[in-house]
CSV table of C-alpha atoms in Angstrom, one decimal:
chain,number,residue,atom,x,y,z
A,240,MET,CA,-19.8,-16.4,-45.9
A,241,LEU,CA,-16.7,-17.9,-46.2
A,242,ALA,CA,-13.8,-15.5,-45.1
A,243,THR,CA,-10.3,-15.7,-47.1
A,244,PRO,CA,-8.0,-17.2,-44.9
A,245,SER,CA,-4.7,-15.3,-44.0
A,246,ARG,CA,-1.7,-16.8,-44.1
A,247,LEU,CA,0.7,-18.0,-41.2
A,248,SER,CA,4.1,-16.3,-41.3
A,249,PHE,CA,5.7,-18.9,-39.3
A,250,LEU,CA,6.1,-22.8,-38.6
A,251,MET,CA,4.3,-24.1,-35.5
A,252,GLY,CA,7.1,-26.8,-34.6
A,253,ALA,CA,6.8,-27.8,-30.9
A,254,ILE,CA,4.2,-25.5,-29.9
A,255,LEU,CA,2.2,-28.1,-27.7
A,256,ALA,CA,5.1,-30.1,-26.4
A,257,CYS,CA,3.7,-30.3,-23.1
A,258,ALA,CA,0.3,-32.0,-24.2
A,259,MET,CA,1.6,-35.4,-24.1
A,260,GLY,CA,4.3,-35.3,-21.3
A,261,ALA,CA,5.5,-33.3,-18.3
A,262,ASN,CA,8.7,-31.1,-18.3
A,263,ALA,CA,8.7,-30.8,-21.9
A,264,ALA,CA,9.4,-27.2,-23.1
A,265,SER,CA,6.6,-25.5,-25.4
A,266,LYS,CA,6.8,-22.3,-27.4
A,267,ASP,CA,4.0,-19.7,-27.1
A,268,PHE,CA,2.5,-18.2,-30.5
A,269,THR,CA,-0.3,-16.3,-31.5
A,270,PRO,CA,-1.7,-17.6,-34.8
A,271,ALA,CA,-3.3,-15.0,-37.3
A,272,LYS,CA,-6.7,-16.7,-37.1
A,273,PRO,CA,-7.9,-19.9,-35.3
A,274,TYR,CA,-7.3,-23.3,-37.4
A,275,PHE,CA,-8.4,-26.9,-37.1
A,276,GLU,CA,-6.2,-29.6,-36.3
A,277,GLN,CA,-6.5,-33.0,-37.9
A,278,ASN,CA,-6.7,-35.6,-35.1
A,279,LEU,CA,-3.8,-38.1,-35.6
A,280,GLY,CA,-4.0,-39.6,-32.2
A,281,GLN,CA,-3.5,-36.3,-30.0
A,282,THR,CA,-6.9,-36.6,-28.8
A,283,SER,CA,-9.7,-39.2,-28.5
A,284,GLY,CA,-10.6,-41.6,-31.4
A,285,PRO,CA,-14.2,-40.1,-32.4
A,286,VAL,CA,-12.6,-36.7,-32.9
A,287,LYS,CA,-11.8,-35.7,-36.6
A,288,PHE,CA,-10.7,-32.3,-36.1
A,289,LEU,CA,-10.1,-29.9,-33.1
A,290,GLN,CA,-9.8,-26.3,-32.6
A,291,ARG,CA,-8.2,-24.6,-29.6
A,292,GLY,CA,-9.1,-21.0,-28.8
A,293,PRO,CA,-7.9,-18.8,-25.8
A,294,ASP,CA,-10.8,-20.1,-23.5
A,295,TYR,CA,-12.4,-23.1,-25.6
A,296,THR,CA,-11.3,-26.2,-27.3
A,297,LEU,CA,-13.9,-27.4,-30.2
A,298,PHE,CA,-13.8,-31.1,-31.1
A,299,LEU,CA,-15.5,-32.1,-34.3
A,300,THR,CA,-16.8,-35.8,-34.7
A,301,SER,CA,-18.5,-37.6,-37.7
A,302,ASN,CA,-22.0,-36.2,-36.5
A,303,GLY,CA,-21.5,-33.4,-34.3
A,304,ALA,CA,-19.1,-31.3,-32.0
A,305,VAL,CA,-18.1,-31.0,-28.2
A,306,LEU,CA,-17.3,-27.4,-27.2
A,307,LYS,CA,-15.1,-27.5,-23.7
A,308,LEU,CA,-15.2,-24.0,-22.2
A,309,GLN,CA,-12.5,-23.2,-19.6
A,310,ARG,CA,-11.4,-20.3,-17.9
A,311,LYS,CA,-8.8,-19.8,-15.2
A,312,GLU,CA,-9.9,-17.1,-12.2
A,313,PRO,CA,-7.6,-14.9,-10.3
A,314,SER,CA,-7.4,-17.8,-7.6
A,315,ASN,CA,-5.8,-20.0,-10.3
A,316,ILE,CA,-8.7,-22.3,-10.1
A,317,THR,CA,-9.9,-23.1,-13.6
A,318,GLN,CA,-13.5,-23.3,-14.4
A,319,GLU,CA,-14.7,-25.8,-17.1
A,320,ALA,CA,-18.2,-26.7,-18.9
A,321,VAL,CA,-18.7,-29.1,-21.7
A,322,VAL,CA,-21.4,-28.7,-24.3
A,323,ARG,CA,-22.1,-31.6,-26.7
A,324,MET,CA,-24.0,-30.9,-30.0
A,325,SER,CA,-25.2,-33.7,-32.4
A,326,TRP,CA,-26.9,-33.3,-35.7
A,327,GLU,CA,-30.2,-35.3,-35.1
A,328,ASN,CA,-30.9,-38.2,-37.8
A,329,ALA,CA,-28.0,-37.1,-39.8
A,330,ASN,CA,-25.9,-39.1,-42.2
A,331,ALA,CA,-22.5,-40.5,-41.2
A,332,ALA,CA,-20.8,-37.5,-43.1
A,333,ASN,CA,-17.6,-37.6,-45.0
A,334,VAL,CA,-15.6,-35.1,-43.0
A,335,ALA,CA,-12.5,-33.5,-44.5
A,336,GLY,CA,-10.3,-30.5,-43.9
A,337,GLU,CA,-10.1,-27.6,-46.5
A,338,ASP,CA,-8.0,-24.5,-47.1
A,339,ILE,CA,-4.8,-26.2,-46.0
A,340,GLN,CA,-2.4,-23.9,-43.7
A,341,PRO,CA,1.4,-24.0,-44.1
A,342,GLY,CA,1.8,-24.5,-40.4
A,343,GLN,CA,1.8,-27.9,-38.7
A,344,VAL,CA,1.6,-28.8,-35.1
A,345,ASN,CA,4.1,-31.3,-33.3
A,346,TYR,CA,3.3,-33.1,-30.0
A,347,LEU,CA,6.6,-33.8,-28.4
A,348,ASN,CA,7.3,-36.3,-25.1
A,349,ARG,CA,10.8,-36.0,-23.9
A,350,THR,CA,10.6,-38.9,-21.9
A,351,ASP,CA,9.0,-41.1,-24.5
A,352,ALA,CA,10.1,-40.3,-28.0
A,353,SER,CA,7.8,-43.0,-29.5
A,354,SER,CA,4.7,-41.2,-28.4
A,355,ASN,CA,5.8,-38.2,-30.3
A,356,ILE,CA,3.0,-37.1,-33.0
A,357,THR,CA,4.4,-34.7,-35.6
A,358,GLY,CA,3.4,-33.0,-38.8
A,359,VAL,CA,-0.2,-32.5,-37.9
A,360,PRO,CA,-1.8,-30.6,-40.8
A,361,THR,CA,-3.9,-27.5,-40.1
A,362,TYR,CA,-6.9,-26.3,-42.2
A,363,GLY,CA,-9.0,-23.1,-42.3
A,364,ARG,CA,-12.1,-24.9,-42.5
A,365,VAL,CA,-13.7,-28.5,-42.1
A,366,LEU,CA,-16.3,-29.8,-44.6
A,367,TYR,CA,-19.1,-32.4,-43.8
A,368,ARG,CA,-20.4,-33.6,-47.2
A,369,SER,CA,-24.0,-34.8,-47.3
A,370,LEU,CA,-24.5,-34.5,-43.6
A,371,TYR,CA,-28.3,-34.6,-44.7
A,372,PRO,CA,-29.4,-35.4,-48.2
A,373,LYS,CA,-28.3,-32.5,-50.5
A,374,ILE,CA,-26.9,-30.5,-47.3
A,375,ASP,CA,-23.5,-29.9,-46.4
A,376,LEU,CA,-21.9,-28.4,-43.1
A,377,ILE,CA,-18.9,-26.2,-43.2
A,378,HIS,CA,-17.0,-25.1,-39.9
A,379,TYR,CA,-14.7,-22.1,-40.0
A,380,SER,CA,-13.8,-19.0,-38.1
A,381,ALA,CA,-14.3,-15.5,-39.2
A,382,GLY,CA,-13.3,-12.1,-37.6
A,383,GLY,CA,-12.3,-14.3,-34.1
A,384,GLU,CA,-15.8,-15.9,-34.1
A,385,LEU,CA,-16.6,-19.6,-34.8
A,386,GLU,CA,-19.3,-20.1,-37.6
A,387,HIS,CA,-20.8,-22.9,-39.7
A,388,ASP,CA,-22.5,-22.6,-42.7
A,389,LEU,CA,-25.4,-25.1,-43.8
A,390,ARG,CA,-25.3,-25.3,-47.5
A,391,ILE,CA,-28.7,-26.5,-48.9
A,392,ALA,CA,-28.5,-27.6,-52.4
A,393,ALA,CA,-31.5,-27.6,-54.8
A,394,GLY,CA,-34.2,-30.0,-53.6
A,395,GLY,CA,-32.6,-30.2,-50.2
A,396,ASP,CA,-34.9,-30.0,-47.2
A,397,PRO,CA,-33.9,-27.4,-44.4
A,398,SER,CA,-36.4,-28.7,-42.1
A,399,ALA,CA,-34.5,-31.8,-41.7
A,400,ILE,CA,-31.6,-30.0,-39.9
A,401,VAL,CA,-31.9,-30.6,-36.0
A,402,LEU,CA,-29.2,-29.8,-33.5
A,403,HIS,CA,-29.6,-31.7,-30.2
A,404,PHE,CA,-27.8,-30.2,-27.1
A,405,GLU,CA,-26.4,-32.1,-24.3
A,406,GLY,CA,-24.9,-30.1,-21.2
A,407,PRO,CA,-26.7,-26.7,-21.1
A,408,ASP,CA,-29.1,-25.9,-18.2
A,409,ALA,CA,-31.6,-23.9,-20.4
A,410,LEU,CA,-31.7,-22.9,-24.0
A,411,THR,CA,-33.7,-19.7,-25.1
A,412,VAL,CA,-34.2,-17.7,-28.3
A,413,ALA,CA,-34.7,-14.1,-27.5
A,414,ALA,CA,-36.9,-11.6,-29.2
A,415,ASP,CA,-34.0,-10.7,-31.5
A,416,GLY,CA,-33.7,-14.1,-32.6
A,417,ALA,CA,-30.5,-15.0,-30.9
A,418,LEU,CA,-30.0,-18.5,-29.2
A,419,THR,CA,-28.6,-18.4,-25.7
A,420,ALA,CA,-27.5,-21.5,-23.7
A,421,LYS,CA,-26.5,-21.4,-20.1
A,422,VAL,CA,-23.9,-23.9,-19.1
A,423,GLY,CA,-23.1,-23.7,-15.3
A,424,ARG,CA,-21.4,-20.4,-14.9
A,425,PHE,CA,-20.6,-20.0,-18.7
A,426,GLN,CA,-23.2,-18.1,-21.2
A,427,ILE,CA,-23.0,-19.1,-24.9
A,428,HIS,CA,-24.6,-16.7,-27.1
A,429,GLN,CA,-25.3,-17.5,-30.9
A,430,SER,CA,-26.5,-14.6,-33.1
A,431,ALA,CA,-29.8,-14.7,-35.0
A,432,PRO,CA,-28.9,-16.9,-38.0
A,433,VAL,CA,-28.6,-15.4,-41.4
A,434,ALA,CA,-29.7,-17.0,-44.7
A,435,TYR,CA,-29.3,-16.0,-48.3
A,436,GLN,CA,-29.3,-17.2,-51.9
A,437,MET,CA,-26.7,-16.4,-54.6
A,438,ILE,CA,-28.8,-16.0,-57.6
A,439,GLY,CA,-26.6,-14.7,-60.6
A,440,ASP,CA,-24.3,-12.1,-59.0
A,441,ARG,CA,-27.1,-10.8,-56.6
A,442,ARG,CA,-27.3,-12.2,-52.9
A,443,GLN,CA,-30.9,-12.5,-51.9
A,444,PRO,CA,-31.9,-12.5,-48.2
A,445,VAL,CA,-34.1,-15.3,-46.9
A,446,ALA,CA,-36.0,-15.0,-43.8
A,447,VAL,CA,-34.7,-17.6,-40.9
A,448,ARG,CA,-35.0,-18.0,-37.3
A,449,TYR,CA,-34.1,-20.4,-34.6
A,450,ALA,CA,-37.0,-22.8,-33.7
A,451,LEU,CA,-36.9,-24.5,-30.4
A,452,LEU,CA,-38.1,-28.1,-30.6
A,453,GLY,CA,-38.3,-29.1,-26.9
A,454,ASP,CA,-35.8,-28.6,-24.2
A,455,SER,CA,-32.8,-29.6,-26.1
A,456,ARG,CA,-33.4,-29.4,-29.6
A,457,VAL,CA,-33.2,-26.7,-32.1
A,458,GLY,CA,-33.9,-26.3,-35.8
A,459,PHE,CA,-34.6,-23.6,-38.5
A,460,GLN,CA,-37.8,-22.1,-39.7
A,461,VAL,CA,-37.1,-20.7,-42.8
A,462,GLY,CA,-39.3,-18.3,-45.1
A,463,PRO,CA,-40.0,-18.5,-48.5
A,464,TYR,CA,-37.1,-18.9,-51.1
A,465,ASP,CA,-36.3,-20.3,-54.5
A,466,ARG,CA,-35.7,-24.0,-54.4
A,467,ARG,CA,-34.1,-24.0,-57.7
A,468,TYR,CA,-30.9,-22.5,-56.0
A,469,GLU,CA,-28.6,-23.2,-53.2
A,470,LEU,CA,-29.6,-21.8,-49.8
A,471,VAL,CA,-26.9,-20.9,-47.0
A,472,ILE,CA,-28.1,-20.7,-43.4
A,473,ASP,CA,-25.0,-19.2,-41.3
A,474,PRO,CA,-25.2,-19.1,-37.6
A,475,VAL,CA,-22.4,-17.3,-35.5
A,476,LEU,CA,-21.2,-18.2,-32.1
A,477,ARG,CA,-20.6,-14.8,-30.6
A,478,TYR,CA,-19.1,-15.6,-27.1
A,479,SER,CA,-19.0,-17.5,-24.1
A,480,THR,CA,-18.6,-15.5,-20.8
A,481,LEU,CA,-17.7,-16.6,-17.3
A,482,VAL,CA,-19.0,-14.4,-14.4
A,483,GLY,CA,-18.5,-15.0,-10.7
A,484,GLY,CA,-16.3,-14.5,-7.8
A,485,THR,CA,-13.8,-16.7,-5.9
A,486,SER,CA,-14.1,-15.7,-2.1
A,487,ALA,CA,-16.9,-16.8,0.1
A,488,VAL,CA,-17.6,-17.4,3.9
A,489,ASP,CA,-19.9,-20.0,5.6
A,490,PHE,CA,-22.7,-19.1,8.2
A,491,ASN,CA,-20.0,-19.1,10.9
A,492,GLY,CA,-17.7,-16.6,8.9
A,493,ASN,CA,-15.2,-19.0,7.9
A,494,PRO,CA,-13.5,-19.0,4.5
A,495,ALA,CA,-15.2,-21.4,2.0
A,496,ALA,CA,-15.2,-21.9,-1.8
A,497,ALA,CA,-17.3,-19.7,-3.6
A,498,THR,CA,-20.4,-21.1,-5.8
A,499,THR,CA,-22.2,-19.1,-8.5
A,500,ILE,CA,-25.6,-20.5,-10.1
A,501,VAL,CA,-27.5,-18.8,-12.9
A,502,SER,CA,-31.0,-19.7,-12.6
A,503,SER,CA,-32.6,-17.2,-15.2
A,504,MET,CA,-31.5,-15.3,-18.3
A,505,ALA,CA,-33.0,-12.8,-20.8
A,506,VAL,CA,-31.9,-10.7,-24.0
A,507,ASP,CA,-33.3,-7.5,-24.8
A,508,LYS,CA,-33.9,-6.2,-28.2
A,509,LYS,CA,-30.5,-4.5,-28.4
A,510,GLY,CA,-28.8,-7.9,-27.6
A,511,ASN,CA,-27.8,-7.0,-24.0
A,512,VAL,CA,-27.8,-10.3,-22.1
A,513,TYR,CA,-29.3,-10.4,-18.4
A,514,ILE,CA,-28.4,-13.2,-16.0
A,515,ALA,CA,-29.7,-13.8,-12.5
A,516,GLY,CA,-28.9,-16.3,-9.8
A,517,THR,CA,-27.4,-17.1,-6.4
A,518,THR,CA,-23.8,-16.6,-5.3
A,519,THR,CA,-21.9,-17.3,-2.1
A,520,ALA,CA,-19.1,-15.2,-3.3
A,521,THR,CA,-18.2,-12.0,-1.4
A,522,ASP,CA,-16.5,-10.6,-4.3
A,523,TYR,CA,-19.0,-11.0,-7.0
A,524,PRO,CA,-18.4,-8.4,-9.7
A,525,THR,CA,-20.3,-5.3,-9.1
A,526,THR,CA,-20.4,-1.9,-10.7
A,527,THR,CA,-20.2,1.6,-9.6
A,528,GLY,CA,-23.6,3.1,-8.8
A,529,ALA,CA,-25.1,-0.4,-8.6
A,530,PHE,CA,-28.2,-1.1,-6.0
A,531,SER,CA,-26.2,-3.1,-3.9
A,532,ARG,CA,-22.5,-3.9,-3.8
A,533,ASN,CA,-22.4,-5.7,-0.4
A,534,ALA,CA,-22.7,-9.5,-0.2
A,535,GLY,CA,-25.2,-11.3,2.3
A,536,ALA,CA,-28.6,-11.1,2.9
A,537,ASP,CA,-30.8,-7.8,2.5
A,538,CYS,CA,-29.2,-5.5,4.9
A,539,GLU,CA,-30.2,-2.6,2.5
A,540,ARG,CA,-33.7,-3.2,3.7
A,541,GLY,CA,-32.9,-3.3,7.6
A,542,ALA,CA,-32.8,-7.2,8.0
A,543,SER,CA,-30.7,-8.0,11.2
A,544,PHE,CA,-29.6,-11.3,9.8
A,545,CYS,CA,-27.3,-11.6,6.7
A,546,ALA,CA,-26.7,-15.2,5.0
A,547,SER,CA,-23.7,-16.5,3.4
A,548,SER,CA,-25.6,-16.4,-0.2
A,549,SER,CA,-26.9,-13.5,-2.2
A,550,GLY,CA,-28.9,-13.0,-5.2
A,551,PHE,CA,-27.6,-11.2,-8.0
A,552,VAL,CA,-28.6,-9.6,-11.3
A,553,THR,CA,-25.9,-8.9,-14.2
A,554,LYS,CA,-26.5,-7.1,-17.3
A,555,LEU,CA,-23.8,-7.9,-20.4
A,556,ASN,CA,-23.3,-5.8,-23.4
A,557,PRO,CA,-24.2,-7.5,-26.7
A,558,SER,CA,-20.6,-8.6,-27.3
A,559,GLY,CA,-20.1,-10.1,-24.0
A,560,SER,CA,-16.9,-8.2,-23.4
A,561,GLY,CA,-18.2,-5.9,-20.5
A,562,LEU,CA,-20.7,-5.4,-17.7
A,563,VAL,CA,-23.4,-2.7,-18.2
A,564,TYR,CA,-24.4,-3.1,-14.5
A,565,SER,CA,-24.1,-5.8,-12.2
A,566,THR,CA,-25.6,-6.0,-8.4
A,567,TYR,CA,-26.2,-8.1,-5.7
A,568,ILE,CA,-30.0,-8.4,-5.0
A,569,ASN,CA,-31.0,-10.0,-1.8
A,570,THR,CA,-34.3,-11.6,-0.5
A,571,ALA,CA,-36.0,-9.9,2.3
A,572,SER,CA,-34.3,-11.4,5.2
A,573,ASN,CA,-32.0,-14.5,4.0
A,574,GLY,CA,-30.3,-14.4,0.9
A,575,VAL,CA,-31.2,-17.4,-1.1
A,576,GLY,CA,-31.1,-16.1,-4.4
A,577,ILE,CA,-32.9,-15.3,-7.5
A,578,ASP,CA,-35.5,-17.8,-9.2
A,579,ALA,CA,-36.7,-16.0,-12.3
A,580,LEU,CA,-35.9,-12.9,-14.4
A,581,ALA,CA,-37.9,-10.8,-17.1
A,582,ILE,CA,-37.1,-7.6,-18.8
A,583,ASP,CA,-39.8,-5.0,-20.2
A,584,ALA,CA,-39.4,-2.9,-23.1
A,585,ALA,CA,-37.7,-0.1,-21.1
A,586,GLY,CA,-34.9,-2.3,-19.9
A,587,ASN,CA,-36.3,-2.7,-16.4
A,588,ALA,CA,-35.7,-6.2,-14.9
A,589,TYR,CA,-38.2,-8.0,-12.8
A,590,ILE,CA,-37.0,-10.8,-10.5
A,591,THR,CA,-38.8,-13.3,-8.2
A,592,SER,CA,-37.1,-14.7,-5.2
A,593,THR,CA,-38.3,-16.4,-2.1
A,594,ASP,CA,-37.9,-14.8,1.4
A,595,GLY,CA,-35.7,-17.2,3.3
A,596,CYS,CA,-36.5,-15.9,6.7
A,597,SER,CA,-34.5,-18.1,9.0
A,598,ASP,CA,-37.1,-18.0,12.0
A,599,CYS,CA,-40.3,-17.8,9.9
A,600,GLU,CA,-42.9,-20.3,9.3
A,601,GLN,CA,-44.2,-18.5,6.2
A,602,THR,CA,-41.9,-18.0,3.4
A,603,PRO,CA,-43.5,-15.5,1.0
A,604,VAL,CA,-42.4,-14.7,-2.8
A,605,VAL,CA,-40.9,-11.4,-3.2
A,606,LEU,CA,-41.0,-9.6,-6.5
A,607,ASP,CA,-38.5,-6.9,-7.1
A,608,LYS,CA,-38.4,-4.5,-10.2
A,609,LEU,CA,-35.0,-3.2,-10.8
A,610,ASN,CA,-34.7,0.2,-12.9
A,611,ALA,CA,-32.9,0.2,-16.2
A,612,SER,CA,-29.6,1.3,-14.9
A,613,GLY,CA,-29.5,-1.2,-12.1
A,614,SER,CA,-29.1,1.5,-9.5
A,615,ALA,CA,-32.4,1.2,-7.5
A,616,LEU,CA,-35.4,-0.9,-7.1
A,617,ALA,CA,-38.6,0.7,-8.4
A,618,TYR,CA,-40.8,-1.4,-6.2
A,619,THR,CA,-40.9,-4.5,-3.9
A,620,PHE,CA,-43.9,-6.7,-3.8
A,621,PHE,CA,-44.6,-9.5,-1.2
A,622,PHE,CA,-47.1,-12.2,-1.8
A,623,THR,CA,-48.1,-15.0,0.7
A,624,GLY,CA,-50.9,-16.8,2.5
A,625,SER,CA,-52.4,-16.1,5.9
A,626,CYS,CA,-52.3,-19.4,7.6
A,627,GLY,CA,-48.8,-19.3,9.1
A,628,LEU,CA,-47.5,-22.2,7.5
A,629,GLY,CA,-46.2,-23.2,4.0
A,630,PHE,CA,-43.9,-21.7,1.3
A,631,GLU,CA,-44.2,-20.1,-2.2
A,632,LEU,CA,-41.8,-20.3,-4.8
A,633,ALA,CA,-42.1,-18.2,-8.2
A,634,ASN,CA,-39.8,-19.8,-11.0
A,635,ALA,CA,-41.6,-18.2,-13.9
A,636,ILE,CA,-42.3,-14.7,-14.8
A,637,ALA,CA,-43.4,-12.6,-17.8
A,638,ILE,CA,-44.3,-8.9,-18.3
A,639,ASN,CA,-46.9,-7.4,-20.6
A,640,ALA,CA,-47.2,-4.2,-22.3
A,641,ALA,CA,-48.8,-2.3,-19.7
A,642,GLY,CA,-45.9,-3.2,-17.2
A,643,GLU,CA,-47.9,-5.8,-15.1
A,644,ALA,CA,-45.9,-8.7,-13.9
A,645,TYR,CA,-47.3,-12.2,-14.1
A,646,PHE,CA,-45.5,-14.9,-12.1
A,647,ALA,CA,-46.2,-18.4,-11.3
A,648,GLY,CA,-45.0,-21.3,-9.5
A,649,HIS,CA,-46.1,-23.8,-6.8
A,650,THR,CA,-47.0,-23.5,-3.0
A,651,THR,CA,-47.6,-25.7,-0.1
A,652,ASP,CA,-50.0,-22.7,1.3
A,653,THR,CA,-53.8,-23.4,1.5
A,654,CYS,CA,-54.6,-19.9,2.3
A,655,LEU,CA,-53.1,-17.8,-0.7
A,656,PRO,CA,-55.1,-14.4,-1.0
A,657,THR,CA,-56.9,-15.6,-4.5
A,658,THR,CA,-59.0,-12.8,-6.2
A,659,SER,CA,-62.8,-12.6,-6.8
A,660,GLY,CA,-63.5,-14.5,-9.9
A,661,ALA,CA,-60.4,-16.3,-10.2
A,662,PHE,CA,-60.2,-19.9,-12.0
A,663,GLN,CA,-59.6,-21.7,-8.7
A,664,ARG,CA,-59.9,-20.1,-5.4
A,665,THR,CA,-59.0,-22.9,-3.1
A,666,ALA,CA,-56.1,-25.5,-3.1
A,667,THR,CA,-57.0,-28.9,-3.8
A,668,ASN,CA,-53.7,-30.3,-3.2
A,669,LEU,CA,-53.7,-30.2,0.5
A,670,ASN,CA,-51.1,-32.7,1.3
A,671,GLY,CA,-48.4,-31.7,-1.2
A,672,GLU,CA,-47.5,-28.9,-3.7
A,673,VAL,CA,-50.1,-27.0,-6.3
A,674,GLY,CA,-49.5,-24.4,-8.6
A,675,TYR,CA,-50.5,-20.9,-8.6
A,676,ILE,CA,-50.4,-17.7,-10.9
A,677,VAL,CA,-50.6,-14.1,-10.0
A,678,ARG,CA,-50.7,-10.7,-11.9
A,679,VAL,CA,-49.4,-7.7,-10.2
A,680,ASN,CA,-50.4,-4.2,-11.2
A,681,ALA,CA,-47.9,-1.7,-13.0
A,682,ALA,CA,-47.2,0.2,-9.7
A,683,GLY,CA,-46.3,-3.1,-7.8
A,684,THR,CA,-48.8,-2.5,-5.2
A,685,GLU,CA,-51.4,-5.0,-5.3
A,686,ALA,CA,-52.5,-8.5,-7.0
A,687,LEU,CA,-54.9,-7.7,-9.7
A,688,ASP,CA,-55.5,-11.5,-10.3
A,689,ALA,CA,-54.4,-14.7,-8.0
A,690,THR,CA,-55.6,-18.2,-8.7
A,691,TYR,CA,-54.5,-21.7,-7.7
A,692,PHE,CA,-53.9,-23.9,-10.6
A,693,GLY,CA,-54.1,-27.4,-10.0
A,694,SER,CA,-55.9,-30.6,-10.3
A,695,SER,CA,-59.8,-30.4,-9.9
A,696,THR,CA,-59.5,-33.3,-7.3
A,697,ALA,CA,-56.9,-33.7,-4.4
A,698,PRO,CA,-54.0,-35.8,-5.7
A,699,ALA,CA,-52.4,-38.5,-3.8
A,700,ASN,CA,-50.5,-37.6,-0.7
A,701,GLY,CA,-47.4,-36.0,-1.4
A,702,GLN,CA,-47.8,-35.5,-5.0
A,703,GLU,CA,-46.5,-32.2,-6.7
A,704,GLU,CA,-48.2,-29.9,-9.3
A,705,ARG,CA,-45.7,-27.4,-10.3
A,706,ILE,CA,-45.9,-24.6,-13.1
A,707,ALA,CA,-42.2,-24.5,-14.4
A,708,ASP,CA,-42.9,-21.7,-17.3
A,709,LEU,CA,-45.3,-18.9,-18.3
A,710,LYS,CA,-45.9,-17.1,-21.5
A,711,LEU,CA,-48.3,-14.3,-22.3
A,712,ASP,CA,-49.9,-13.4,-25.8
A,713,SER,CA,-50.8,-10.2,-27.3
A,714,THR,CA,-54.3,-10.2,-25.9
A,715,GLY,CA,-53.4,-11.1,-22.3
A,716,ASN,CA,-53.9,-14.9,-22.3
A,717,VAL,CA,-51.7,-16.9,-20.0
A,718,TYR,CA,-49.9,-20.1,-21.0
A,719,VAL,CA,-48.3,-22.4,-18.2
């Protein structure tokens, strides 16, 4: 759906005077809505149009887009991330601006007037004609949000549309159909797509959802529709959010640069976004009533040693504009962060980490259940072997309808407490790493099932067998 653009009530002369030379004055302004500049040499050659937002710049090329995210922290350090998106197997589309705006942009250089770029036209939307056979793409902004419509003419094939991402650490599709990309400390949330047809004067909804086609490719799965009429698919980029702190200390207590790494995320049915990971920040944002507002290793559990890094869990509201809760979550002895995160139907968060005990030969997996308000742990469950040597890492987790937690990962431990009747009770990879899977009861008091999961014969010395992900079906089958 295309919004009718409001008119700018002013001219935008000399608004970006500093873009091409130092010491030139610029005039700040707040446009009524975002607009697209035609590239007349103010940025790199492949870019056809660009749009500047308060914390992003969108560059449109002939077959894709580059989204540059930036945000200045209180310390005046600017955090940046870049996402590249390209339309796979698309045509070299004819890219043109539409809905020309009354304002123009001038780039002025006081020290070299010959490099000035003036009279840059601005547009309300950008059209990619015939991106795919009988498929057009339109970029525009509505309600302060970035949108693009894919318009599939009669006879066009929506299954041909594939968007390839470069830059995100992870792409996930939530239960509500939203697409979330994690890019360093930024989160990009794209709402579930909407599809419809205009048949006469009636708007007919059409079922559509994102389809992950691997780690970095996304398409659309479209329900039945009348192929005699145009189909419109309308995704919306909802927000990008930066979460983290700026202050940190090293193991010796000296000031250090803060680093925050998001290792896992989830979205609940209401659209709330949960992120978890590791931070060295001592001022990571926490909320009143949170389980722990203190950085360092898990002093809440009575450990005598506090490390320079901590785990965290943060819940963002559906608009990405505020924290529902945010808390430090530290491992049992030495803060090394969160490896995996899952949410149940009630909003409880289940997280796995590795006990980084600084003086222990054995490093068990720790499974914590954080209540829905983020104020307390419902349980903590430890899983480890009895040999006294080795480590376990759990970087995949899922929760079934009964509240039982399944986690999986890899281990060097040959003495894990596997259960009777397990698929594989002994480790075959005696010289490297082997996978394992565990099911924990809803109370978090015992492992109902535990099995190794690796080759039937011992691999070569040092070979690694790891489980990277885990899914459940409605009947309780496990997929890894």
